[in-house]
mmCIF file of C-alpha atoms and ligand atoms in Angstrom:
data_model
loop_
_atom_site.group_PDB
_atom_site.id
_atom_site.type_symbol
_atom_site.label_atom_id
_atom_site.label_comp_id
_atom_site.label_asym_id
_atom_site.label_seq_id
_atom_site.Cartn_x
_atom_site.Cartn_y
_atom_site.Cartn_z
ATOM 1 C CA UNK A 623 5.487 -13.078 0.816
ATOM 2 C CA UNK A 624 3.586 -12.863 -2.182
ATOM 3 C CA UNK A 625 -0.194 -13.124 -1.652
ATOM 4 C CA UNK A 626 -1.570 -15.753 -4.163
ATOM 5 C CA UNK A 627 -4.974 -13.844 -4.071
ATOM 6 C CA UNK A 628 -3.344 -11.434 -6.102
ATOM 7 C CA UNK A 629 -3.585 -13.680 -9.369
ATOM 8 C CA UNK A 630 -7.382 -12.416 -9.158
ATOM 9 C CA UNK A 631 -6.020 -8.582 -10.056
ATOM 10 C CA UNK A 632 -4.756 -10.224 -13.547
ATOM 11 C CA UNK A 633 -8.616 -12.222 -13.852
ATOM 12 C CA UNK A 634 -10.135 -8.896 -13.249
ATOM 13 C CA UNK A 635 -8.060 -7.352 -15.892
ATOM 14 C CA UNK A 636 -8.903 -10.450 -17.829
ATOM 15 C CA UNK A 637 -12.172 -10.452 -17.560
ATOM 16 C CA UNK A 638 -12.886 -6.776 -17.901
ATOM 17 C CA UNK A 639 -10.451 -6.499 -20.560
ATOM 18 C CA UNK A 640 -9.533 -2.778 -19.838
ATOM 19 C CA UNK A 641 -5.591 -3.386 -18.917
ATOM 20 C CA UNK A 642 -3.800 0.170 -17.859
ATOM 21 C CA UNK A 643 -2.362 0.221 -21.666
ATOM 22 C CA UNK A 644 -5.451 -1.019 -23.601
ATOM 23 C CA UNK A 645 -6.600 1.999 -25.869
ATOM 24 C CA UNK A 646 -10.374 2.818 -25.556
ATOM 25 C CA UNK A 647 -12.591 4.860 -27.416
ATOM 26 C CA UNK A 648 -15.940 6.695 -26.192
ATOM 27 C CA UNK A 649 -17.813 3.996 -28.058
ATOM 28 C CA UNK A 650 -16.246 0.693 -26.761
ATOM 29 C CA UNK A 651 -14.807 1.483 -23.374
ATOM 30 C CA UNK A 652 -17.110 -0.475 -20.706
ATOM 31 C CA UNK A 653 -17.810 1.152 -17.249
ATOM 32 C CA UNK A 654 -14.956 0.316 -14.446
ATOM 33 C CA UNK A 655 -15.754 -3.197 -12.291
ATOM 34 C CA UNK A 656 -16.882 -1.505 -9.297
ATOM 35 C CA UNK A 657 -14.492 -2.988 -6.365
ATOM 36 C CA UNK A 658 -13.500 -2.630 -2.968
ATOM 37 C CA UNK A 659 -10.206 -4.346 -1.048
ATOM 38 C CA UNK A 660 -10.189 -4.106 2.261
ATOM 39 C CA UNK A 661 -7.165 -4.754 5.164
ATOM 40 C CA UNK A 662 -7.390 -5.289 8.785
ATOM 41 C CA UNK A 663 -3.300 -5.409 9.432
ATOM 42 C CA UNK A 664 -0.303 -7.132 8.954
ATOM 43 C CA UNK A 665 1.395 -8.871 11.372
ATOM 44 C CA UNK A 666 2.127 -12.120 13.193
ATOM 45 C CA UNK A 667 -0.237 -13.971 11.280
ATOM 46 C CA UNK A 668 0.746 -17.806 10.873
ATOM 47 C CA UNK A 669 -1.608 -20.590 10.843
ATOM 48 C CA UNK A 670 -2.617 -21.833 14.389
ATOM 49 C CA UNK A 671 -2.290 -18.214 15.809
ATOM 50 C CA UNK A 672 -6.234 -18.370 16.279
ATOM 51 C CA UNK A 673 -8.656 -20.795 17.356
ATOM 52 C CA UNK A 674 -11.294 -21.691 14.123
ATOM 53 C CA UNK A 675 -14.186 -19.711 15.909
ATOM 54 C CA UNK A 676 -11.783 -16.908 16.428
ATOM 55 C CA UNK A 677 -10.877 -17.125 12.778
ATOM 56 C CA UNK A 678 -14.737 -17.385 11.948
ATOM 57 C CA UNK A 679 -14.737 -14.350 13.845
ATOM 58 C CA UNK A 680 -12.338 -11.814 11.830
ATOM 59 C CA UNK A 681 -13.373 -13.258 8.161
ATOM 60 C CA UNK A 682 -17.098 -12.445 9.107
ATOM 61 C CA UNK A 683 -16.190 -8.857 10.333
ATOM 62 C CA UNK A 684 -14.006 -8.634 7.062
ATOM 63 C CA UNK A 685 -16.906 -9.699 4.886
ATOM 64 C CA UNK A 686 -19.249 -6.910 6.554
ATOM 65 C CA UNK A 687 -16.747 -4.399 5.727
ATOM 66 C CA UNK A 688 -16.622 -5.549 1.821
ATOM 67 C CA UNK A 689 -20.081 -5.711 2.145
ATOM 68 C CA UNK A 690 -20.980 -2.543 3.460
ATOM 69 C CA UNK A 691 -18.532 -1.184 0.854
ATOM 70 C CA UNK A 692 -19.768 -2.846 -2.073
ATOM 71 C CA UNK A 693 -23.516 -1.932 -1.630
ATOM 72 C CA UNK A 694 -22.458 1.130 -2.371
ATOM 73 C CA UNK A 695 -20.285 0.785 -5.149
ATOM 74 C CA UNK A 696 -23.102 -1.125 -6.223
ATOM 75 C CA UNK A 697 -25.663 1.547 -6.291
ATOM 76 C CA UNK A 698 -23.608 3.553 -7.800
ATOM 77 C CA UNK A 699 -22.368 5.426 -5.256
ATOM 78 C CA UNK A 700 -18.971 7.337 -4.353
ATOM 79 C CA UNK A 701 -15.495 5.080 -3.986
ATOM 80 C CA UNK A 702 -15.367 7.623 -0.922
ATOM 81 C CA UNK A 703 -18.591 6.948 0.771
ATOM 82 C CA UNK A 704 -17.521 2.809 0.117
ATOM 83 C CA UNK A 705 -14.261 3.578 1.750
ATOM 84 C CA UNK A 706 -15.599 5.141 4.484
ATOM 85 C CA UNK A 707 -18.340 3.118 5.149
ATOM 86 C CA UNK A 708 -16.168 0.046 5.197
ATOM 87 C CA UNK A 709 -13.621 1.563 7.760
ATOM 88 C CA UNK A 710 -15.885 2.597 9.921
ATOM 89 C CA UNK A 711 -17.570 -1.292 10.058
ATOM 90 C CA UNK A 712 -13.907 -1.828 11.024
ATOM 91 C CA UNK A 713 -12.934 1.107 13.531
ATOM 92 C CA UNK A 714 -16.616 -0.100 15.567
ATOM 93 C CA UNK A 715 -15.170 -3.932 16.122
ATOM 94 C CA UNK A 716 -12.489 -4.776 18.724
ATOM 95 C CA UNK A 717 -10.985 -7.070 16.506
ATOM 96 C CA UNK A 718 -8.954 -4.463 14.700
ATOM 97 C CA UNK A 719 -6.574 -1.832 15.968
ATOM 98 C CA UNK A 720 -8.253 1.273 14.843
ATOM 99 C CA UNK A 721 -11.193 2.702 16.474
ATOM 100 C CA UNK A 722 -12.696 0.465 19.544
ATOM 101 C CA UNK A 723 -9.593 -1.764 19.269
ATOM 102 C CA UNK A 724 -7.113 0.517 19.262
ATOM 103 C CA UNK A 725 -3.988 -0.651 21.029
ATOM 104 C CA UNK A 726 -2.461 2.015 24.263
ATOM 105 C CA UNK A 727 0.405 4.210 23.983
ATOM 106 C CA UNK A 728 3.273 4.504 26.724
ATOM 107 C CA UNK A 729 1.047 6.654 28.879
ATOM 108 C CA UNK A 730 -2.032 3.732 28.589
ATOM 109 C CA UNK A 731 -4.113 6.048 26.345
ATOM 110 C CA UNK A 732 -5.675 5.484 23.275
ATOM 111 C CA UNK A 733 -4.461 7.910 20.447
ATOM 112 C CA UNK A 734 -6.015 7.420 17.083
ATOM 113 C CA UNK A 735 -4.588 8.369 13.715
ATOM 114 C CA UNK A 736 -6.512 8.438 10.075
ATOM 115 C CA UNK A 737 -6.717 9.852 6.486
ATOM 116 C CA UNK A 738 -8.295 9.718 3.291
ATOM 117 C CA UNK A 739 -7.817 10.282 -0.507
ATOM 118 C CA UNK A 740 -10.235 11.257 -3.114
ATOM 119 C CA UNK A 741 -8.245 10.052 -6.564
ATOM 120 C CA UNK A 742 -10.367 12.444 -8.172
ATOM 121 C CA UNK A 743 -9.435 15.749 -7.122
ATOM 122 C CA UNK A 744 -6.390 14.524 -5.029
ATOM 123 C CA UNK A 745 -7.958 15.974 -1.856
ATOM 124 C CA UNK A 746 -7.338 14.659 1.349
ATOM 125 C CA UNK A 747 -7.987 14.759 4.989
ATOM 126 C CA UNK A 748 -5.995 13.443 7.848
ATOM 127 C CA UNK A 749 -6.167 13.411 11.999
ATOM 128 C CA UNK A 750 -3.613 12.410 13.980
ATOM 129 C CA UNK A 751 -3.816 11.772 18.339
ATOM 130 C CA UNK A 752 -7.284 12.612 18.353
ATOM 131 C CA UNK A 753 -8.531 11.026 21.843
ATOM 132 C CA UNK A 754 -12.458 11.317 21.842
ATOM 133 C CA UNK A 755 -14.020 11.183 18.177
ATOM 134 C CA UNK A 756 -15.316 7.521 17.825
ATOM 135 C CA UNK A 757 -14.840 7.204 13.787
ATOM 136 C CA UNK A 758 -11.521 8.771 13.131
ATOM 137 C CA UNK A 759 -12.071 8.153 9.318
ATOM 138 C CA UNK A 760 -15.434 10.666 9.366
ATOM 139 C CA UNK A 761 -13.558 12.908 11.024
ATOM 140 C CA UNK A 762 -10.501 12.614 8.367
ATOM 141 C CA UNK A 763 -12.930 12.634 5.155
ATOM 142 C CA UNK A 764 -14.655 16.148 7.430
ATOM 143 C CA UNK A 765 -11.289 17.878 7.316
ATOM 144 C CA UNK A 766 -10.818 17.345 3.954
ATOM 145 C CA UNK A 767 -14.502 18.239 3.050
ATOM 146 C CA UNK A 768 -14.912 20.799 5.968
ATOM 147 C CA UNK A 769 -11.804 22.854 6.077
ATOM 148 C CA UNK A 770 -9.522 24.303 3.971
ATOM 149 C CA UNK A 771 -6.578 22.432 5.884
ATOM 150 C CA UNK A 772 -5.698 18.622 5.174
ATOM 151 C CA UNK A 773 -4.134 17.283 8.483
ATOM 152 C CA UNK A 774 -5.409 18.490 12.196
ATOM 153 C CA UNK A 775 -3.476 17.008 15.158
ATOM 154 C CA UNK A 776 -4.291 16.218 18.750
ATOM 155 C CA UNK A 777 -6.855 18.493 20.953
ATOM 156 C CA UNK A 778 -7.256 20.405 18.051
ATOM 157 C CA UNK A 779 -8.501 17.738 15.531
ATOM 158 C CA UNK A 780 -10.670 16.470 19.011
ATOM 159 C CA UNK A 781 -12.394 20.359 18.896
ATOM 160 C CA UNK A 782 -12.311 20.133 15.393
ATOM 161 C CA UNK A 783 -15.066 17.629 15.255
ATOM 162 C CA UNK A 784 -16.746 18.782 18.453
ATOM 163 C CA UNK A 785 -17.343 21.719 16.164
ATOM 164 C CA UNK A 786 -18.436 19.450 12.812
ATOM 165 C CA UNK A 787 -21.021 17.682 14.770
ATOM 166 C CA UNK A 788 -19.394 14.007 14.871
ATOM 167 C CA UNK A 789 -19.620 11.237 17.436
ATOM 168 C CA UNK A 790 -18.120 12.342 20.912
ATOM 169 C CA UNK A 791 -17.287 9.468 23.167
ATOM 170 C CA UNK A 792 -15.360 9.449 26.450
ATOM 171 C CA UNK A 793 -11.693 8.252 26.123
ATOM 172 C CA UNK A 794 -12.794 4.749 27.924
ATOM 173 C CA UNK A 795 -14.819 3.688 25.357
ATOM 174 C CA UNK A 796 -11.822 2.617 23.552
ATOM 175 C CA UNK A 797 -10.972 0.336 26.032
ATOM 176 C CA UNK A 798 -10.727 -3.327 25.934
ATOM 177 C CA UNK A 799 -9.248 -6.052 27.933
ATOM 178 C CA UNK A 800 -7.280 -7.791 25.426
ATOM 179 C CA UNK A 801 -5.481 -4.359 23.850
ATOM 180 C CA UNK A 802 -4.985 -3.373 27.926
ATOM 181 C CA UNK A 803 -3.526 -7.021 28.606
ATOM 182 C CA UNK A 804 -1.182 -6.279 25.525
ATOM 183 C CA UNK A 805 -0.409 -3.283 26.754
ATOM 184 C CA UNK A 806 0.849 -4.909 30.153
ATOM 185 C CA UNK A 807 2.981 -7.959 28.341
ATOM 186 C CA UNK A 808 4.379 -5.098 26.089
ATOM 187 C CA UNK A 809 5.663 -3.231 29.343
ATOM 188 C CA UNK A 810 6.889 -6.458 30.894
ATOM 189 C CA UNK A 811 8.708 -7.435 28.077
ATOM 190 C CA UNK A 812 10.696 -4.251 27.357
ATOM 191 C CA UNK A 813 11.330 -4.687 31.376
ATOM 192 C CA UNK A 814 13.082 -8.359 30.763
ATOM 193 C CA UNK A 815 14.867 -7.029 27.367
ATOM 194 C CA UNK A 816 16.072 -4.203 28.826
ATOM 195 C CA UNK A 817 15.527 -2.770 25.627
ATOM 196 C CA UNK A 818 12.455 -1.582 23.492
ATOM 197 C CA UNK A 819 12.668 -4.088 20.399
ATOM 198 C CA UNK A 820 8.637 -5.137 20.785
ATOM 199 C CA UNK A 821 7.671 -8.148 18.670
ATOM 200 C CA UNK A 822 5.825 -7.538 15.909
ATOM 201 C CA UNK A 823 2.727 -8.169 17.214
ATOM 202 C CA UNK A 824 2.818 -4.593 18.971
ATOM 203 C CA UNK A 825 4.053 -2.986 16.124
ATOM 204 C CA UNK A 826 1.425 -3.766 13.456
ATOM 205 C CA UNK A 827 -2.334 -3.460 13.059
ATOM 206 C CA UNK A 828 -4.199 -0.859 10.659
ATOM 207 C CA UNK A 829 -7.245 -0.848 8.476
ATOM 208 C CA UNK A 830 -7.566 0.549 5.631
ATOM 209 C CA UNK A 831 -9.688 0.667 2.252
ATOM 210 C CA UNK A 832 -9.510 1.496 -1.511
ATOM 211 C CA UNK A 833 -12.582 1.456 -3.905
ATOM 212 C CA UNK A 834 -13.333 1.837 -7.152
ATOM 213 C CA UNK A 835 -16.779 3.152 -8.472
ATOM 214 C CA UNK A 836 -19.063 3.343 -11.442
ATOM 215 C CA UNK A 837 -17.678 6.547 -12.297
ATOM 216 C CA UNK A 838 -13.687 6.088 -12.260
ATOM 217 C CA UNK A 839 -13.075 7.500 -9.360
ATOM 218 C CA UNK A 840 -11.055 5.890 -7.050
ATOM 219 C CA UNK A 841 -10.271 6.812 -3.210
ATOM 220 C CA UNK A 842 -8.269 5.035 -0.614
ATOM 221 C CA UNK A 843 -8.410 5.467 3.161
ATOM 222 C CA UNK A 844 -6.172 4.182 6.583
ATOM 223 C CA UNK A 845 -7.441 4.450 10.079
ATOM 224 C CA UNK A 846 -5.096 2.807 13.075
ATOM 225 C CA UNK A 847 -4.626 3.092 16.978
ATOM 226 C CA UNK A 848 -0.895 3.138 16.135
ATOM 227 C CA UNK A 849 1.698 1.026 18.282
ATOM 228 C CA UNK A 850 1.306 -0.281 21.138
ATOM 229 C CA UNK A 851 4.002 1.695 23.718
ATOM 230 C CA UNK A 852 4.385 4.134 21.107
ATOM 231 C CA UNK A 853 5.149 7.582 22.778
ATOM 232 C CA UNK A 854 3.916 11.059 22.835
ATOM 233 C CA UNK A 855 3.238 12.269 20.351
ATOM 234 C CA UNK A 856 4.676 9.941 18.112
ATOM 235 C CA UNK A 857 2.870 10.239 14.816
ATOM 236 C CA UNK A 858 2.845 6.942 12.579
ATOM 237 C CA UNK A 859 2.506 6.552 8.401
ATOM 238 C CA UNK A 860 -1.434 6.607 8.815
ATOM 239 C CA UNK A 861 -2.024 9.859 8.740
ATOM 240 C CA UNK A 862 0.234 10.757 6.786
ATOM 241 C CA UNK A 863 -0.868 11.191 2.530
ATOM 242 C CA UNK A 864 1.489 9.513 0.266
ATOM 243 C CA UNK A 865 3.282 7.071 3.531
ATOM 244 C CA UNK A 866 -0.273 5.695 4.676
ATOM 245 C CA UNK A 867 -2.763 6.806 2.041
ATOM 246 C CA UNK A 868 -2.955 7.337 -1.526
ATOM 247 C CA UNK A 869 -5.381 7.814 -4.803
ATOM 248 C CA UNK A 870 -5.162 9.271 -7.914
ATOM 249 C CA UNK A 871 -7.031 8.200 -10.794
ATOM 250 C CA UNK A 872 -4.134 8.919 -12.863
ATOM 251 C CA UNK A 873 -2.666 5.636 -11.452
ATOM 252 C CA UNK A 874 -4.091 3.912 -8.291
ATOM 253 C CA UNK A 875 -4.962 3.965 -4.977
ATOM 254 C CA UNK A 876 -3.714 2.695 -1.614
ATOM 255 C CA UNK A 877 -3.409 1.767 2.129
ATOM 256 C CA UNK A 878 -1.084 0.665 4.155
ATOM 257 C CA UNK A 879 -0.246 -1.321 7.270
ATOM 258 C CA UNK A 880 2.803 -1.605 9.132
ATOM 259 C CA UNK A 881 5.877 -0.337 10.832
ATOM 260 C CA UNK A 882 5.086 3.119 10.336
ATOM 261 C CA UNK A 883 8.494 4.790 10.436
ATOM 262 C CA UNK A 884 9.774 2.434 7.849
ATOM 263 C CA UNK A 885 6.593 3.737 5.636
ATOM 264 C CA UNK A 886 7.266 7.479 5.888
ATOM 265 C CA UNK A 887 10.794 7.165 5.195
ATOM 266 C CA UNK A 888 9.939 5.631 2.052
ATOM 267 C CA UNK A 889 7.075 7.372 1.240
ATOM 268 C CA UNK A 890 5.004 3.936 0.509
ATOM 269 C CA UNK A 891 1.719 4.357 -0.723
ATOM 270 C CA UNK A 892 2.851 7.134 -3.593
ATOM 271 C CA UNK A 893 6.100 5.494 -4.306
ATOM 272 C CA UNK A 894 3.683 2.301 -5.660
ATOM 273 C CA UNK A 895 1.262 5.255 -7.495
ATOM 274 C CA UNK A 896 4.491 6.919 -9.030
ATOM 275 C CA UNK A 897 5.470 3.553 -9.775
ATOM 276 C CA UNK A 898 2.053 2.786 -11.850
ATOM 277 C CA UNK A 899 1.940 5.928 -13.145
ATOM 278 C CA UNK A 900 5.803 7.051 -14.490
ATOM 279 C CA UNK A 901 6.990 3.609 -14.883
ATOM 280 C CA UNK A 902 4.308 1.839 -16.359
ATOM 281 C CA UNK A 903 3.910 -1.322 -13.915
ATOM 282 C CA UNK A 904 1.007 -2.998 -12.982
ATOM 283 C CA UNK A 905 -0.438 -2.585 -9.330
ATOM 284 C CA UNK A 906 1.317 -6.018 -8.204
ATOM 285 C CA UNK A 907 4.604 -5.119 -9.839
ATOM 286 C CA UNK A 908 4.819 -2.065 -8.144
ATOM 287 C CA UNK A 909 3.363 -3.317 -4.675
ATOM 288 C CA UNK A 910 5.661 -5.947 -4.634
ATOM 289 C CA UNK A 911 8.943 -3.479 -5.586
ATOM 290 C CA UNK A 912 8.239 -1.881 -3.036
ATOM 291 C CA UNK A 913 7.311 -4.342 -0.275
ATOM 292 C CA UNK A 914 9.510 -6.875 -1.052
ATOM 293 C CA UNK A 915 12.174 -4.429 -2.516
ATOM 294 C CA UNK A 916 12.738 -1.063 -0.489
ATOM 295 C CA UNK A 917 10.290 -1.851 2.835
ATOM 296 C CA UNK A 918 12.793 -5.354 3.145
ATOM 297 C CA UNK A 919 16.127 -3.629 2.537
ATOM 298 C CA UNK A 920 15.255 -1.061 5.151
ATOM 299 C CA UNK A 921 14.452 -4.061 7.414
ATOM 300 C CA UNK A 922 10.415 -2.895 7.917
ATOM 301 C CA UNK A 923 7.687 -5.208 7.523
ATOM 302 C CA UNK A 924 4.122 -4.457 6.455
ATOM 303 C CA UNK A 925 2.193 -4.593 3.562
ATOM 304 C CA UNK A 926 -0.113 -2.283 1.421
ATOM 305 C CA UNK A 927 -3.645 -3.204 -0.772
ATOM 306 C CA UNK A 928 -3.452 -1.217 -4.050
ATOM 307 C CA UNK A 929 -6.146 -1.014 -6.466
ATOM 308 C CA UNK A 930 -5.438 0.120 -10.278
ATOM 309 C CA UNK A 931 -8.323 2.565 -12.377
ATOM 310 C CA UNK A 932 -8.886 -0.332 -14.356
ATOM 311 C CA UNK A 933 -9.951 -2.268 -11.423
ATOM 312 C CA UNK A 934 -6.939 -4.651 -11.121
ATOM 313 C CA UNK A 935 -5.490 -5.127 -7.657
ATOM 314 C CA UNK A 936 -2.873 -6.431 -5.735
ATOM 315 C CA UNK A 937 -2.870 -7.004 -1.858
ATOM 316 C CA UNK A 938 1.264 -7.546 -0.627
ATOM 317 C CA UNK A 939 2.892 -8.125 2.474
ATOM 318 C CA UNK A 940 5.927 -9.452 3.713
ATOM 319 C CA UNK A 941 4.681 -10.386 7.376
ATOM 320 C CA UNK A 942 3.039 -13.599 7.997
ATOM 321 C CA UNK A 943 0.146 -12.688 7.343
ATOM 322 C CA UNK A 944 -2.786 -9.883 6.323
ATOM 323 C CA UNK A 945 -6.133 -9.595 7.410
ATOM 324 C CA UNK A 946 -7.599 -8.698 3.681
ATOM 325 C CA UNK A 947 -10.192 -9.435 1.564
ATOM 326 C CA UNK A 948 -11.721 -7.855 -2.047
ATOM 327 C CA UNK A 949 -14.814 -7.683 -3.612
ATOM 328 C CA UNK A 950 -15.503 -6.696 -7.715
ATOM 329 C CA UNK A 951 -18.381 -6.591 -10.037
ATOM 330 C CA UNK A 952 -15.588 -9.559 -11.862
ATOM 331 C CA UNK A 953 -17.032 -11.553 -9.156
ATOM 332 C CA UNK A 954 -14.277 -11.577 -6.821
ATOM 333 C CA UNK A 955 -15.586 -12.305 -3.515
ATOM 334 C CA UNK A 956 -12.590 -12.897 -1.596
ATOM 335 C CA UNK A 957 -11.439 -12.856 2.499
ATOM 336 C CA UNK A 958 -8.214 -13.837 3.855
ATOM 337 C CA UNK A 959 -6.347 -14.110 6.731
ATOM 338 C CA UNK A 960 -2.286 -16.143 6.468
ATOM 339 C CA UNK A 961 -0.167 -15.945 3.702
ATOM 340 C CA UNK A 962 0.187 -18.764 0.960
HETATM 341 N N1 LIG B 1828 1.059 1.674 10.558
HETATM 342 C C1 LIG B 1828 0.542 2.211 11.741
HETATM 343 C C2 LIG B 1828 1.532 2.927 12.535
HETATM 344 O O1 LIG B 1828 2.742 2.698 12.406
HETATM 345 O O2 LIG B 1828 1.157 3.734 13.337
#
């Protein structure tokens, strides 16, 4: 499903009038709309599924995040610091499945995965199974800036940041009674089906950012709890640059959300970049060959939010629904929840 919010990626282009193949010249080209586009996961997303307050409840924690993010896009700051900052507003509410909402694994843990992309310089960071840090994304953007490595995994990536000074919490403080009661259904279920085909609704569940700034530059990052049941070890498309994450200002940047397997295989996020950059498509062109092309045929359902150097955007999905929402110097000011 096509979201219809994407038709604002063609006004920014309108309005900015800096399309990908528009010529410019020292002289006349006009700084980059500053924007952000956030997601909070795909999934099982069809009207009714929440109550209005609990509705009220995700678009206000969605508009912090752009917020946060766009302050500093706004002061001219880093596409980084924006993406970061906007994760982390994410990964510190139990409304999401990254950070304090992260959903359990088979062994009724909490294992967190993230990574991020500076379209800049192409460096990157990534964690994966880390079981104590409580902003995965800081600790993703601290290998990349840190080390001279771009992934740590498990007890290492935990002593890793024990080392860099971040946020230590105890394993329970990503705890909470609705991911736990998931947990449980999840278990009963796979009892009754005698098999281990879980809904969709434990499969999904990500956030994720990309930003533009004042300079160009744009960055993308992913941060999830993973699936619920998933088993040890098991390492999803978050963490993993090119499935989960991507940014190069050559072309775009992006995040994803989804089944993760299906993402890896297909190498997501840079198969839209490649896309942008080889083929010549726009952001939505490529988002939705991909999405609605490869992801479908595969029989994996997700979605990705891709933003262009020239500030267009697209934000796809072929689940129900997405948890998204942008915000541009165009004066886009958008949050979302079901598709059209
Ligand atoms: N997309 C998140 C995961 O599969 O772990």
């Amino acid at each position: 499903m096509k979201n219809s919010l994407a038709a604002f990626a063609a006004l920014a282009v309108l309005t900015t009038g800096c399309a990908p193949d528009t010529p410019k010249t020292p002289e006349t080209a006009s700084p980059p709309p500053v924007t952000i586009v956030i997601h909070g996961g795909a999934g099982a997303l069809a009207p009714g599924r929440y109550t209005p307050a609990k509705e009220a409840e995700f678009i206000a924690k969605l508009n912090e995040a752009l917020d946060v993010g766009y302050a500093i896009l706004d002061e001219g700051g880093a596409a980084l610091d924006a993406v970061e900052a906007a994760i982390v507003t994410m990964e510190d509410s139990p409304l999401f499945n990254s950070g304090k909402g992260a959903v359990f694994t088979r062994e009724g843990k909490n294992e967190l995965d993230a990574s991020i992309m500076d379209g800049a310089t192409l460096n990157a960071g990534a964690v994966t199974g880390v079981t104590t840090v409580k902003n995965p994304i800081r600790l993703a953007r601290s290998v990349m800036e840190d080390s001279v490595h771009v992934m740590f995994a498990g007890n290492g990536a935990d002593e890793f940041a024990e080392q860099q000074g971040h946020e230590i919490v105890d394993p329970e403080y990503f705890y909470t009674e609705h991911r736990w009661k998931s947990y449980e259904e999840a278990l009963e279920r796979e009892k009754q089906q005698e098999d281990s085909a879980l809904p969709i609704d434990f499969k999904y569940g990500t956030v994720g950012a990309v930003a533009l700034d004042a300079e160009g530059n744009l960055a993308a990052g992913t941060s999830t709890g993973g699936m619920t049941l998933k088993n040890f070890g098991r390492v999803g498309d978050t963490p993993i640059i090119g499935a989960g994450t991507f940014a190069d200002n050559k072309s775009c940047a992006v995040s994803s959300t989804g089944h993760g397997e299906y993402f890896i295989r297909l190498t997501i996020a840079r198969d839209i970049c490649a896309q942008v950059e080889y083929a010549d498509k726009t952001v939505e062109d490529a988002a939705t060959d991909v999405i609605h092309g490869r992801l479908e045929t595969l029989g994996g359902g997700g979605g990705v939010i891709v933003l262009g150097a020239d500030g267009a955007f697209a934000m796809v999905f072929n689940t129900d629904g997405m948890f998204r929402g942008a915000k541009s110097a165009t004066g886009v000011n958008t949050t979302a929840i079901y598709g059209d």
